[in-house]
Short mmCIF file of C-alpha atoms and ligand atoms in Angstrom, two decimals:
data_model
loop_
_atom_site.label_atom_id
_atom_site.label_comp_id
_atom_site.label_asym_id
_atom_site.label_seq_id
_atom_site.Cartn_x
_atom_site.Cartn_y
_atom_site.Cartn_z
CA MET A 23 -0.05 0.11 0.08
CA THR A 24 1.20 3.41 -0.82
CA ASN A 25 0.91 5.96 1.63
CA LYS A 26 1.59 8.73 -1.11
CA LYS A 27 -1.02 11.30 -2.22
CA ILE A 28 -2.27 12.87 -5.31
CA ASP A 29 -0.39 16.30 -6.32
CA GLN A 30 -3.85 18.37 -7.31
CA ASN A 31 -1.14 20.58 -9.32
CA ASN A 32 -0.36 18.09 -11.55
CA LEU A 33 -3.02 16.26 -12.65
CA PRO A 34 -3.46 14.53 -16.08
CA LYS A 35 -5.61 16.57 -18.09
CA HIS A 36 -7.02 13.75 -19.98
CA ILE A 37 -7.21 10.23 -18.87
CA ALA A 38 -8.22 7.49 -21.57
CA ILE A 39 -9.24 4.19 -20.55
CA ILE A 40 -8.97 0.79 -22.38
CA MET A 41 -11.93 -1.21 -20.70
CA ASP A 42 -10.59 -4.69 -21.31
CA GLY A 43 -10.85 -8.12 -19.32
CA ASN A 44 -14.96 -7.91 -18.94
CA ARG A 45 -15.37 -11.39 -19.89
CA ARG A 46 -12.48 -13.02 -18.39
CA TRP A 47 -13.53 -11.89 -14.97
CA ALA A 48 -17.10 -12.93 -15.66
CA ARG A 49 -15.79 -16.83 -16.51
CA LYS A 50 -12.92 -16.45 -13.61
CA ASN A 51 -16.33 -16.18 -11.33
CA ASN A 52 -18.11 -18.67 -13.09
CA LEU A 53 -20.62 -16.22 -14.37
CA PRO A 54 -21.90 -15.52 -17.80
CA ASP A 55 -20.08 -13.34 -19.75
CA GLY A 56 -23.00 -10.37 -19.89
CA LYS A 57 -22.16 -10.19 -16.34
CA GLY A 58 -19.02 -9.32 -16.70
CA HIS A 59 -19.73 -6.14 -18.86
CA GLU A 60 -22.48 -5.48 -16.17
CA GLU A 61 -19.98 -5.37 -13.54
CA GLY A 62 -17.67 -3.43 -16.12
CA SER A 63 -20.30 -0.79 -16.25
CA LYS A 64 -20.97 -0.19 -12.75
CA ASN A 65 -17.29 0.00 -11.98
CA LEU A 66 -16.95 2.81 -15.29
CA GLU A 67 -19.70 4.48 -12.67
CA LYS A 68 -17.25 4.31 -9.93
CA ILE A 69 -14.25 5.74 -11.88
CA VAL A 70 -16.60 8.83 -13.53
CA ASP A 71 -17.56 9.73 -10.10
CA TYR A 72 -13.58 9.54 -8.78
CA CYS A 73 -12.48 11.60 -11.76
CA ARG A 74 -15.13 14.12 -11.37
CA GLU A 75 -14.40 14.21 -7.48
CA ILE A 76 -10.41 14.82 -7.91
CA GLY A 77 -10.82 17.47 -10.74
CA ILE A 78 -9.94 15.14 -13.98
CA LYS A 79 -11.05 17.37 -16.72
CA ASN A 80 -11.64 14.77 -19.60
CA LEU A 81 -11.91 11.08 -19.18
CA THR A 82 -12.19 8.86 -22.40
CA VAL A 83 -13.25 5.21 -22.35
CA TYR A 84 -13.14 2.59 -25.10
CA ALA A 85 -16.20 0.48 -24.95
CA LEU A 86 -16.73 -0.85 -28.62
CA SER A 87 -14.51 -0.86 -31.04
CA THR A 88 -15.30 -1.08 -34.74
CA GLU A 89 -14.12 -4.61 -34.89
CA ASN A 90 -15.93 -5.60 -31.49
CA TRP A 91 -19.21 -3.87 -33.21
CA ARG A 92 -18.21 -5.76 -36.65
CA LYS A 93 -17.36 -9.26 -35.00
CA ARG A 94 -18.72 -9.73 -31.28
CA SER A 95 -21.98 -11.73 -31.49
CA ALA A 96 -25.53 -9.78 -31.77
CA LYS A 97 -26.50 -10.87 -28.14
CA GLU A 98 -23.07 -9.27 -26.56
CA VAL A 99 -24.04 -6.38 -28.42
CA LYS A 100 -27.24 -5.84 -27.73
CA GLY A 101 -26.33 -6.64 -23.85
CA ILE A 102 -23.69 -3.55 -24.32
CA PHE A 103 -26.35 -1.26 -25.63
CA ASN A 104 -28.57 -2.16 -23.14
CA LEU A 105 -26.03 -1.24 -20.14
CA LEU A 106 -25.41 2.03 -22.22
CA ILE A 107 -29.53 2.82 -22.14
CA LYS A 108 -29.31 1.85 -18.56
CA ILE A 109 -26.74 4.59 -17.86
CA VAL A 110 -28.43 7.25 -19.98
CA ARG A 111 -31.65 6.50 -17.91
CA ASP A 112 -30.14 6.52 -14.24
CA LYS A 113 -27.49 8.97 -14.81
CA ALA A 114 -28.55 11.61 -17.36
CA GLU A 115 -29.95 13.81 -14.78
CA GLU A 116 -27.07 13.48 -12.31
CA TYR A 117 -24.62 14.00 -15.08
CA LYS A 118 -26.55 17.54 -16.09
CA LYS A 119 -26.60 18.33 -12.23
CA SER A 120 -22.80 17.72 -11.46
CA GLY A 121 -21.47 19.30 -14.84
CA ILE A 122 -20.38 15.94 -16.39
CA LYS A 123 -20.68 16.68 -20.32
CA PHE A 124 -21.33 13.05 -21.91
CA PHE A 125 -19.70 12.63 -25.57
CA VAL A 126 -19.68 9.98 -28.03
CA LEU A 127 -16.49 9.12 -29.98
CA GLY A 128 -16.95 6.97 -32.95
CA ASN A 129 -19.94 5.94 -35.64
CA PHE A 130 -23.10 5.84 -33.56
CA GLN A 131 -25.41 6.43 -36.37
CA ALA A 132 -24.96 2.98 -37.57
CA PHE A 133 -26.55 1.83 -34.16
CA PRO A 134 -30.25 0.92 -33.61
CA PHE A 135 -32.71 3.69 -33.43
CA LYS A 136 -33.64 2.94 -29.55
CA VAL A 137 -29.60 3.23 -28.87
CA LYS A 138 -29.16 6.08 -30.99
CA LYS A 139 -32.04 8.26 -29.13
CA ALA A 140 -30.62 7.60 -25.81
CA ILE A 141 -27.29 8.67 -26.77
CA LYS A 142 -28.76 12.32 -28.65
CA LYS A 143 -30.50 12.78 -25.27
CA ILE A 144 -27.74 12.30 -23.03
CA ILE A 145 -25.63 14.62 -25.17
CA LYS A 146 -28.10 17.08 -25.44
CA MET A 147 -28.99 17.17 -21.77
CA THR A 148 -25.22 17.51 -20.63
CA VAL A 149 -24.20 19.89 -23.33
CA VAL A 150 -22.62 22.46 -20.47
CA GLU A 151 -19.44 20.89 -19.17
CA GLU A 152 -18.26 22.55 -15.99
CA LYS A 153 -16.27 19.66 -14.26
CA LEU A 154 -15.70 16.95 -16.50
CA GLN A 155 -15.99 16.06 -20.34
CA PHE A 156 -16.79 12.43 -20.40
CA ASN A 157 -16.19 10.78 -23.79
CA VAL A 158 -17.44 7.27 -24.51
CA ALA A 159 -15.72 5.49 -27.47
CA LEU A 160 -18.25 3.47 -29.38
CA ASN A 161 -17.88 1.81 -32.71
CA TYR A 162 -14.81 3.75 -32.70
CA GLY A 163 -11.18 3.00 -34.41
CA GLY A 164 -8.25 5.29 -34.61
CA ARG A 165 -7.60 4.53 -38.42
CA ASP A 166 -11.05 5.21 -39.16
CA GLU A 167 -11.39 8.42 -37.47
CA ILE A 168 -8.09 9.66 -39.29
CA VAL A 169 -9.54 8.13 -42.65
CA ASN A 170 -12.84 10.11 -41.97
CA ALA A 171 -10.72 13.47 -40.98
CA ILE A 172 -8.68 13.09 -44.53
CA LYS A 173 -12.40 12.52 -46.64
CA LYS A 174 -13.63 15.81 -44.66
CA ILE A 175 -10.76 17.81 -45.51
CA VAL A 176 -10.54 16.89 -49.10
CA LYS A 177 -14.36 17.43 -49.45
CA GLU A 178 -13.94 20.81 -48.11
CA ASN A 179 -11.25 21.79 -50.82
CA ILE A 180 -9.29 22.62 -47.62
CA PRO A 181 -5.69 24.13 -49.52
CA VAL A 182 -2.55 22.11 -48.85
CA SER A 183 -0.75 25.13 -47.14
CA LYS A 184 -3.55 25.35 -44.58
CA ILE A 185 -2.73 21.50 -43.28
CA ASN A 186 -1.07 21.25 -40.40
CA GLU A 187 -1.57 19.21 -36.84
CA LYS A 188 -3.95 21.87 -35.38
CA LEU A 189 -6.21 21.51 -38.66
CA VAL A 190 -6.31 17.61 -38.82
CA SER A 191 -7.05 17.67 -34.85
CA ASP A 192 -9.85 19.59 -35.37
CA TYR A 193 -11.15 17.29 -37.80
CA LEU A 194 -11.25 14.40 -35.25
CA TYR A 195 -13.74 13.64 -32.71
CA THR A 196 -11.79 15.11 -29.99
CA LYS A 197 -12.09 18.58 -31.63
CA ASN A 198 -11.20 21.09 -29.03
CA GLN A 199 -10.17 18.68 -26.36
CA PRO A 200 -6.67 18.46 -25.27
CA ASP A 201 -4.86 15.07 -25.87
CA PRO A 202 -5.00 12.23 -23.33
CA ASP A 203 -1.76 12.43 -21.20
CA LEU A 204 -2.35 9.30 -19.68
CA ILE A 205 -3.57 6.11 -21.45
CA ILE A 206 -4.57 3.10 -18.95
CA ARG A 207 -5.27 -0.30 -20.14
CA PRO A 208 -6.24 -2.82 -17.62
CA GLY A 209 -7.07 -6.61 -18.73
CA GLY A 210 -3.05 -7.57 -18.99
CA GLU A 211 -2.52 -6.93 -23.10
CA PHE A 212 0.49 -4.93 -23.81
CA ARG A 213 -0.96 -2.96 -27.15
CA LEU A 214 -3.53 -0.07 -28.04
CA SER A 215 -6.11 -1.41 -30.16
CA ASN A 216 -6.61 1.09 -32.66
CA PHE A 217 -7.37 3.44 -29.73
CA LEU A 218 -6.71 7.32 -30.31
CA LEU A 219 -3.95 6.85 -32.61
CA TRP A 220 -3.37 10.49 -33.28
CA GLN A 221 -3.85 11.95 -30.02
CA MET A 222 -1.75 9.46 -28.20
CA SER A 223 1.54 10.93 -29.30
CA TYR A 224 3.00 11.78 -25.93
CA ALA A 225 0.36 9.83 -23.50
CA GLU A 226 2.27 7.91 -20.76
CA LEU A 227 1.10 4.36 -21.19
CA TYR A 228 0.21 2.16 -18.37
CA PHE A 229 -0.83 -1.58 -18.27
CA THR A 230 -1.70 -3.69 -15.55
CA ASP A 231 -2.87 -7.23 -15.46
CA ILE A 232 -6.33 -6.24 -13.23
CA LEU A 233 -9.14 -7.17 -15.08
CA TRP A 234 -11.56 -4.08 -15.68
CA PRO A 235 -14.49 -4.54 -13.09
CA ASP A 236 -11.60 -5.05 -10.38
CA PHE A 237 -10.14 -1.81 -11.55
CA THR A 238 -10.96 0.32 -8.36
CA PRO A 239 -10.69 3.95 -7.90
CA LYS A 240 -7.85 2.97 -5.41
CA GLU A 241 -6.27 1.26 -8.46
CA MET A 242 -6.80 4.76 -10.39
CA GLU A 243 -5.14 6.63 -7.43
CA LYS A 244 -1.96 4.57 -7.67
CA VAL A 245 -1.81 5.00 -11.52
CA ILE A 246 -2.53 8.86 -10.97
CA ILE A 247 0.23 8.81 -8.49
CA TRP A 248 2.71 6.58 -10.86
CA TYR A 249 1.98 9.16 -13.50
CA GLN A 250 2.92 12.11 -11.43
CA GLU A 251 6.14 10.82 -10.64
CA ARG A 252 7.09 10.22 -14.22
CA GLU A 253 9.30 12.80 -16.13
CA ARG A 254 7.28 14.19 -18.67
CA ARG A 255 9.92 15.45 -21.42
CA MET A 256 7.90 15.96 -24.37
CA GLY A 257 10.84 15.68 -26.72
CA LYS A 258 13.11 18.18 -24.59
C1 FPP B 489 -13.74 -5.51 -23.45
O1 FPP B 489 -13.53 -6.34 -22.57
C2 FPP B 489 -14.83 -4.68 -23.20
C3 FPP B 489 -16.01 -4.50 -24.12
C4 FPP B 489 -16.00 -4.72 -25.32
C5 FPP B 489 -17.10 -3.86 -23.62
C6 FPP B 489 -17.05 -2.59 -22.67
C7 FPP B 489 -18.21 -2.28 -22.02
C8 FPP B 489 -18.34 -1.97 -20.55
C9 FPP B 489 -17.35 -1.74 -19.65
C10 FPP B 489 -19.78 -1.61 -20.21
C11 FPP B 489 -20.18 -0.44 -20.26
C12 FPP B 489 -20.59 -0.03 -21.24
C13 FPP B 489 -20.98 1.55 -21.97
C14 FPP B 489 -21.69 1.22 -23.41
C15 FPP B 489 -20.46 2.45 -21.44
P1 FPP B 489 -13.97 -8.08 -22.79
O2 FPP B 489 -15.48 -8.36 -22.54
O3 FPP B 489 -13.94 -8.33 -24.21
O4 FPP B 489 -12.85 -8.82 -22.30
P2 FPP B 489 -12.12 -10.22 -22.44
O5 FPP B 489 -10.68 -9.77 -22.93
O6 FPP B 489 -11.73 -10.70 -20.97
O7 FPP B 489 -12.86 -10.99 -23.37
#
């Protein structure tokens, strides 16, 4: 156990998390896979509260990749959608009151009507961000995001002389948001799985074997302290 405390003056501005290991958590506990996602969703609520309480400004979580959306069974995807709808039902009002702005990174236009409706509702209800910008990546892929940005830039006939890093950033889902300075992947894999490829240039990367449903706010605190102990040279 560490007795160290978080330095409030050196918080990461933007934390991004790959929520991995839900099904393994369920299997380890002799439960159906869906129960793993359910626990993962409950854990997400705790992590969102924790981030708001300690003053993190931007949180992004990877809930469904373009690959997951295409390749997971219809039953599993439906289960994840139901959890999303539950979050909207249970949390939209609370997010609004506590200054949490909900946003989606990814192409959710392809989702069933009911899911799109829920997403649009919570985005509309929580437009004012006072405390925390909370992004959920759904049907998201980093390469897909960059390809879409290129298509838009070409379509708008932007002259080559105007194309720079700032402009490209402005064509991504994360427009006007700071790049993540800390990316966390629970679940034991050492890869980024097409997550925030453009935005992750200078992020500190943290990997842990802990499965997402067990990745508590206490663990998150330890990771933030780890982050604060690293010297971030940013190419200097
Ligand atoms: C990856 O772990 C996780 C997912 C594909 C789903 C993540 C969803 C949640 C945490 C529920 C919250 C939902 C929303 C929409 C905010 P995995 O289950 O593939 O893990 P495995 O590697 O153990 O199979």
